[in-house]
Short mmCIF file of C-alpha atoms in Angstrom, two decimals:
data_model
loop_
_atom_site.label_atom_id
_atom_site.label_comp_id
_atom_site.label_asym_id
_atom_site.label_seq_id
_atom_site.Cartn_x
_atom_site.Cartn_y
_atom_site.Cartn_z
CA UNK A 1 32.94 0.91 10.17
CA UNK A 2 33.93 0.94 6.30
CA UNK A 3 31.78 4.46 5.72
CA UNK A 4 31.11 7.73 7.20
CA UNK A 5 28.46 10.18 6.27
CA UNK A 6 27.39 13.12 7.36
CA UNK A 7 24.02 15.43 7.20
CA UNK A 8 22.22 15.08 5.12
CA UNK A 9 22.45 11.45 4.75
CA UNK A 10 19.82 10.85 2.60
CA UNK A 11 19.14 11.97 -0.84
CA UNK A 12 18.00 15.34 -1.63
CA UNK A 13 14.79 14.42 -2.50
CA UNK A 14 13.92 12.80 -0.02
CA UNK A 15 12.50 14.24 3.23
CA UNK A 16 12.11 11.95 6.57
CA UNK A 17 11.74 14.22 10.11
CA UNK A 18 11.24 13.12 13.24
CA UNK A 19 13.15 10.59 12.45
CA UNK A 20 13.45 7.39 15.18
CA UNK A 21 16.70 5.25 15.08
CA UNK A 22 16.30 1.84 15.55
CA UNK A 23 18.87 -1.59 15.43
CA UNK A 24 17.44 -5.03 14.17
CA UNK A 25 19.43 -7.21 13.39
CA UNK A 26 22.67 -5.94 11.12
CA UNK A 27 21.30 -2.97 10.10
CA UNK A 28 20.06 0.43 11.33
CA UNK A 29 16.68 2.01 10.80
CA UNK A 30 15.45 5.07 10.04
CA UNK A 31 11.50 5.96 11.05
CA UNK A 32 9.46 9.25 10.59
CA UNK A 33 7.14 11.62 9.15
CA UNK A 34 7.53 12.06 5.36
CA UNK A 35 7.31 15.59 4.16
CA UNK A 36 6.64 16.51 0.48
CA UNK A 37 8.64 19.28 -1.31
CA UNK A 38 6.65 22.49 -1.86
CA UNK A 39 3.78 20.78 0.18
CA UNK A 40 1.50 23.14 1.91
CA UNK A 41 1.29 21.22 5.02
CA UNK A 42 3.54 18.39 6.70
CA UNK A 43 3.62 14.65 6.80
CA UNK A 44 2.00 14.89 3.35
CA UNK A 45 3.36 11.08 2.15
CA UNK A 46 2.95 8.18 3.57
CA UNK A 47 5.82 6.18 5.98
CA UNK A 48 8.89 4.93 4.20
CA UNK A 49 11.84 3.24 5.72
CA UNK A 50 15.31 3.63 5.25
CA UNK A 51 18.50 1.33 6.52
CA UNK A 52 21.78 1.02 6.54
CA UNK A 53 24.08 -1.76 7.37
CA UNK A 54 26.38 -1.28 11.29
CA UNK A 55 29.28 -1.83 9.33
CA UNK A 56 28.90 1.33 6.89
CA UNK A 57 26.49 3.60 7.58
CA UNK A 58 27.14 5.79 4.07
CA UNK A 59 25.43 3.02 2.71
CA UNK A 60 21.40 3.73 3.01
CA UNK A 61 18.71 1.89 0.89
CA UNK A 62 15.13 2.41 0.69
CA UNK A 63 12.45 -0.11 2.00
CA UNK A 64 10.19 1.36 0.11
CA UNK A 65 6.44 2.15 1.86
CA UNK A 66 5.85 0.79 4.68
CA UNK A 67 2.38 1.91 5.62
CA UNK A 68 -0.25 3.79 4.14
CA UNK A 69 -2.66 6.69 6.26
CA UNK A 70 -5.64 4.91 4.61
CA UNK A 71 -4.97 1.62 6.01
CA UNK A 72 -5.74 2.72 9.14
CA UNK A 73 -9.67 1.91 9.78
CA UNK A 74 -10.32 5.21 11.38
CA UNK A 75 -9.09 6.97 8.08
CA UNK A 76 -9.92 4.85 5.27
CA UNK A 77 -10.24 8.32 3.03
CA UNK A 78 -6.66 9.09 3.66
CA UNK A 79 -8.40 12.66 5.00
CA UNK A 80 -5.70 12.88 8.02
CA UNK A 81 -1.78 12.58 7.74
CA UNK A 82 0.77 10.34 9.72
CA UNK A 83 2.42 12.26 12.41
CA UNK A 84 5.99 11.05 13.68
CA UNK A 85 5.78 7.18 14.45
CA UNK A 86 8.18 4.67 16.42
CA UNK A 87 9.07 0.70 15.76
CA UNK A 88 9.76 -1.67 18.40
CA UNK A 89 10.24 -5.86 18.36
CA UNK A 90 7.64 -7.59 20.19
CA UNK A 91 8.41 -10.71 22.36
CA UNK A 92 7.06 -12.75 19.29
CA UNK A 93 9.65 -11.48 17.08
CA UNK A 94 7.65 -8.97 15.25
CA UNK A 95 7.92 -5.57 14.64
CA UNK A 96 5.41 -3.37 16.02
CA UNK A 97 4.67 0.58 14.10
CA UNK A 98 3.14 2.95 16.79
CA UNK A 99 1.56 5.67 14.68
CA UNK A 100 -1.11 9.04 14.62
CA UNK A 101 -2.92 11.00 12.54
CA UNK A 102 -2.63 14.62 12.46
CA UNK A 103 -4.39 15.80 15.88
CA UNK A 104 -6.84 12.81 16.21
CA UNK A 105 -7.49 11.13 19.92
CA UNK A 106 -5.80 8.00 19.47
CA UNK A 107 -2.64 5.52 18.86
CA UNK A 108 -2.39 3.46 16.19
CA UNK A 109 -0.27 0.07 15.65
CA UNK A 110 0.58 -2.04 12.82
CA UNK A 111 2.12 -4.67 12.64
CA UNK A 112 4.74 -6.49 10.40
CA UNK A 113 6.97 -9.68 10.07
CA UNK A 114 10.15 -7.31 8.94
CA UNK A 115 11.50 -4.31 10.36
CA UNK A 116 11.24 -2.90 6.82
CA UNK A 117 7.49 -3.74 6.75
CA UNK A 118 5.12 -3.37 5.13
CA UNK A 119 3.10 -3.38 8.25
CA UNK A 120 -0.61 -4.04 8.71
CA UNK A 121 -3.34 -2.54 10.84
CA UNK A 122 -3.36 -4.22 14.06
CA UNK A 123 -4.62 -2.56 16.55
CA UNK A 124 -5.77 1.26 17.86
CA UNK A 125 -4.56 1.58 21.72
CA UNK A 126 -7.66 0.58 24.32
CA UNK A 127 -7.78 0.82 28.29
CA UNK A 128 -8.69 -2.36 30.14
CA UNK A 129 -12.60 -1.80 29.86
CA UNK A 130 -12.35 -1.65 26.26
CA UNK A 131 -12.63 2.06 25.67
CA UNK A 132 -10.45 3.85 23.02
CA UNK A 133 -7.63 5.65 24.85
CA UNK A 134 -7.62 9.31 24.13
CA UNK A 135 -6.08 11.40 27.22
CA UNK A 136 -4.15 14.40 26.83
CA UNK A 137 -4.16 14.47 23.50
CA UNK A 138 -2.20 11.11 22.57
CA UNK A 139 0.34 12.38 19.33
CA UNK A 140 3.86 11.11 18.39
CA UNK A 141 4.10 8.27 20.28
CA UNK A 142 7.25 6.60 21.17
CA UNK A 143 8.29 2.98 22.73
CA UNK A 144 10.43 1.43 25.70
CA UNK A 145 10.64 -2.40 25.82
CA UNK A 146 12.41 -2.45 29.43
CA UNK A 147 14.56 -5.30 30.16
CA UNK A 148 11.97 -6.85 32.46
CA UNK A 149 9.85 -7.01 29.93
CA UNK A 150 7.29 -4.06 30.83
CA UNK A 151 6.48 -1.54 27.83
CA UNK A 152 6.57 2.07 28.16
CA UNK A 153 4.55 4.72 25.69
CA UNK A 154 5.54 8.09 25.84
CA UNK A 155 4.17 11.20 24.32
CA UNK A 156 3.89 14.50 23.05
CA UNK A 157 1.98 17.01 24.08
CA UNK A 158 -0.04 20.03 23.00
CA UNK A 159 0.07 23.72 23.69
CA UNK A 160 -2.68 25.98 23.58
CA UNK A 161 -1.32 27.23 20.18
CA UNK A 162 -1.11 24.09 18.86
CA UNK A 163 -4.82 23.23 20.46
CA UNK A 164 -6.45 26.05 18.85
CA UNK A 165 -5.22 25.80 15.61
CA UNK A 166 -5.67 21.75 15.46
CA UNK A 167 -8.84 22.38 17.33
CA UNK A 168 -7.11 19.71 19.55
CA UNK A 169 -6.68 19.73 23.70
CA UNK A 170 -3.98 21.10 25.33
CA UNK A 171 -1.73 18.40 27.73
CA UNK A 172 -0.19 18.91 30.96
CA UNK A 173 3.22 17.77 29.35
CA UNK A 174 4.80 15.32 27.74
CA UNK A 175 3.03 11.81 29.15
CA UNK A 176 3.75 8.47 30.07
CA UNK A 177 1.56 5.16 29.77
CA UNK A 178 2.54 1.11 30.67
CA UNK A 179 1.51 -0.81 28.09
CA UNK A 180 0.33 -4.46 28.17
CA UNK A 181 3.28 -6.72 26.38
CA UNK A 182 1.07 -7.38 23.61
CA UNK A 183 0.89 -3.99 22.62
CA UNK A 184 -2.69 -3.72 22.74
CA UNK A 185 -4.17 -2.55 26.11
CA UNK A 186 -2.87 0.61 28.10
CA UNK A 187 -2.47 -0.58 31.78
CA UNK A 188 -2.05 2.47 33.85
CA UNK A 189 -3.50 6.07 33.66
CA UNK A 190 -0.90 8.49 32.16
CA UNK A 191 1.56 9.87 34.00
CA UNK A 192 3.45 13.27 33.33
CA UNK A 193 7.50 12.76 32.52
CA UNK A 194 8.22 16.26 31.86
CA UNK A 195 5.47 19.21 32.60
CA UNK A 196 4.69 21.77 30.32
CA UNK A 197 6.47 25.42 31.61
CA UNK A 198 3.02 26.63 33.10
CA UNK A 199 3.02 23.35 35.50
CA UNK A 200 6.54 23.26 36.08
CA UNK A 201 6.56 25.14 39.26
CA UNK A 202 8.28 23.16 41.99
CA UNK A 203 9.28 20.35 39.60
CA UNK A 204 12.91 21.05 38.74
CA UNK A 205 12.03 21.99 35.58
CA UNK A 206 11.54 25.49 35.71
CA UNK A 207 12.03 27.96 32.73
#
């Protein structure tokens, strides 16, 4: 490795949280939120992408926008924001955004032919008999393409502070779904991974 770098590794200006690290390829990939300085809320912008190449990670570019609130069909007036997202590689070689808007019941994908995007609309989550999936309060999703194949979707999940302000639910913890390999179709009913501290009696998770 020719560089090293330390926080913060992007440019002042710019402002990227929740950020997801991913590898394609050569380089390394930066997903999030994007903030706005002296915004009044967050997640105010729409996605951008940044990279760096393995070799020298002091080295990030901009990919420029990658995918814009509006283009989702659910939100064609850009009303809500896009909450932290996650990128995986499908088994057809593309690259797969899982998205959310601020507090609303459902997972978005899009779907692009470059890591860097831009990505297009492709798909909002469904159960097998079609139905939109919308349990315990689906929000920052993020991806596991096992090595068997099978595709994991895990969660966030909601408080009752966060529920009453967002006028969203509140969630028994943070959840689990299987995903069909296509990315389209959730499989199995979620399943909690890590329970919220007024369920977490007897779990190991205590306090």
């Amino acid at each position: 490795m020719r560089g090293c770098i330390c926080n913060p590794y992007l440019p002042l200006w710019e402002y990227v949280p929740d950020g997801e690290p991913r590898i394609f390829g050569d380089r390394l990939y930066i997903y999030g939120s994007h903030d706005r300085s002296g915004g009044d809320f967050f997640c105010l912008e729409d996605y951008v992408v940044w990279s760096a190449p393995l070799e020298d990670l002091a080295d990030w570019r901009c990919e420029g926008i990658s995918y814009r609130r509006e283009q989702d069909p659910h939100n064609t007036d850009g009303r809500w924001e896009l909450f932290a997202p996650d990128v995986v590689q499908g088994a057809d070689g593309r690259y797969y955004l899982f998205y959310c808007l601020r507090m609303q019941k459902e997972f978005g994908v899009a779907v692009s032919d470059s890591p860097a995007g831009p990505f297009s609309f492709y798909c909002h989550l469904r159960r097998r008999d079609g139905s939109l999936f919308d349990s315990e309060m689906p929000y920052d999703p993020s991806v596991l393409v096992d090595s068997d194949g099978r595709v994991y979707l895990y969660y966030g999940y909601t408080s009752e502070t966060i529920a009453a302000r967002f006028g969203a639910e509140a969630s028994r913890g943070c959840m689990v779904v299987e995903l069909s390999p296509d990315f389209h179709t959730v499989l199995t009913e979620p399943k909690v991974c890590l329970p919220r501290d007024i369920y977490a009696a007897g779990t190991g998770f205590e306090g």
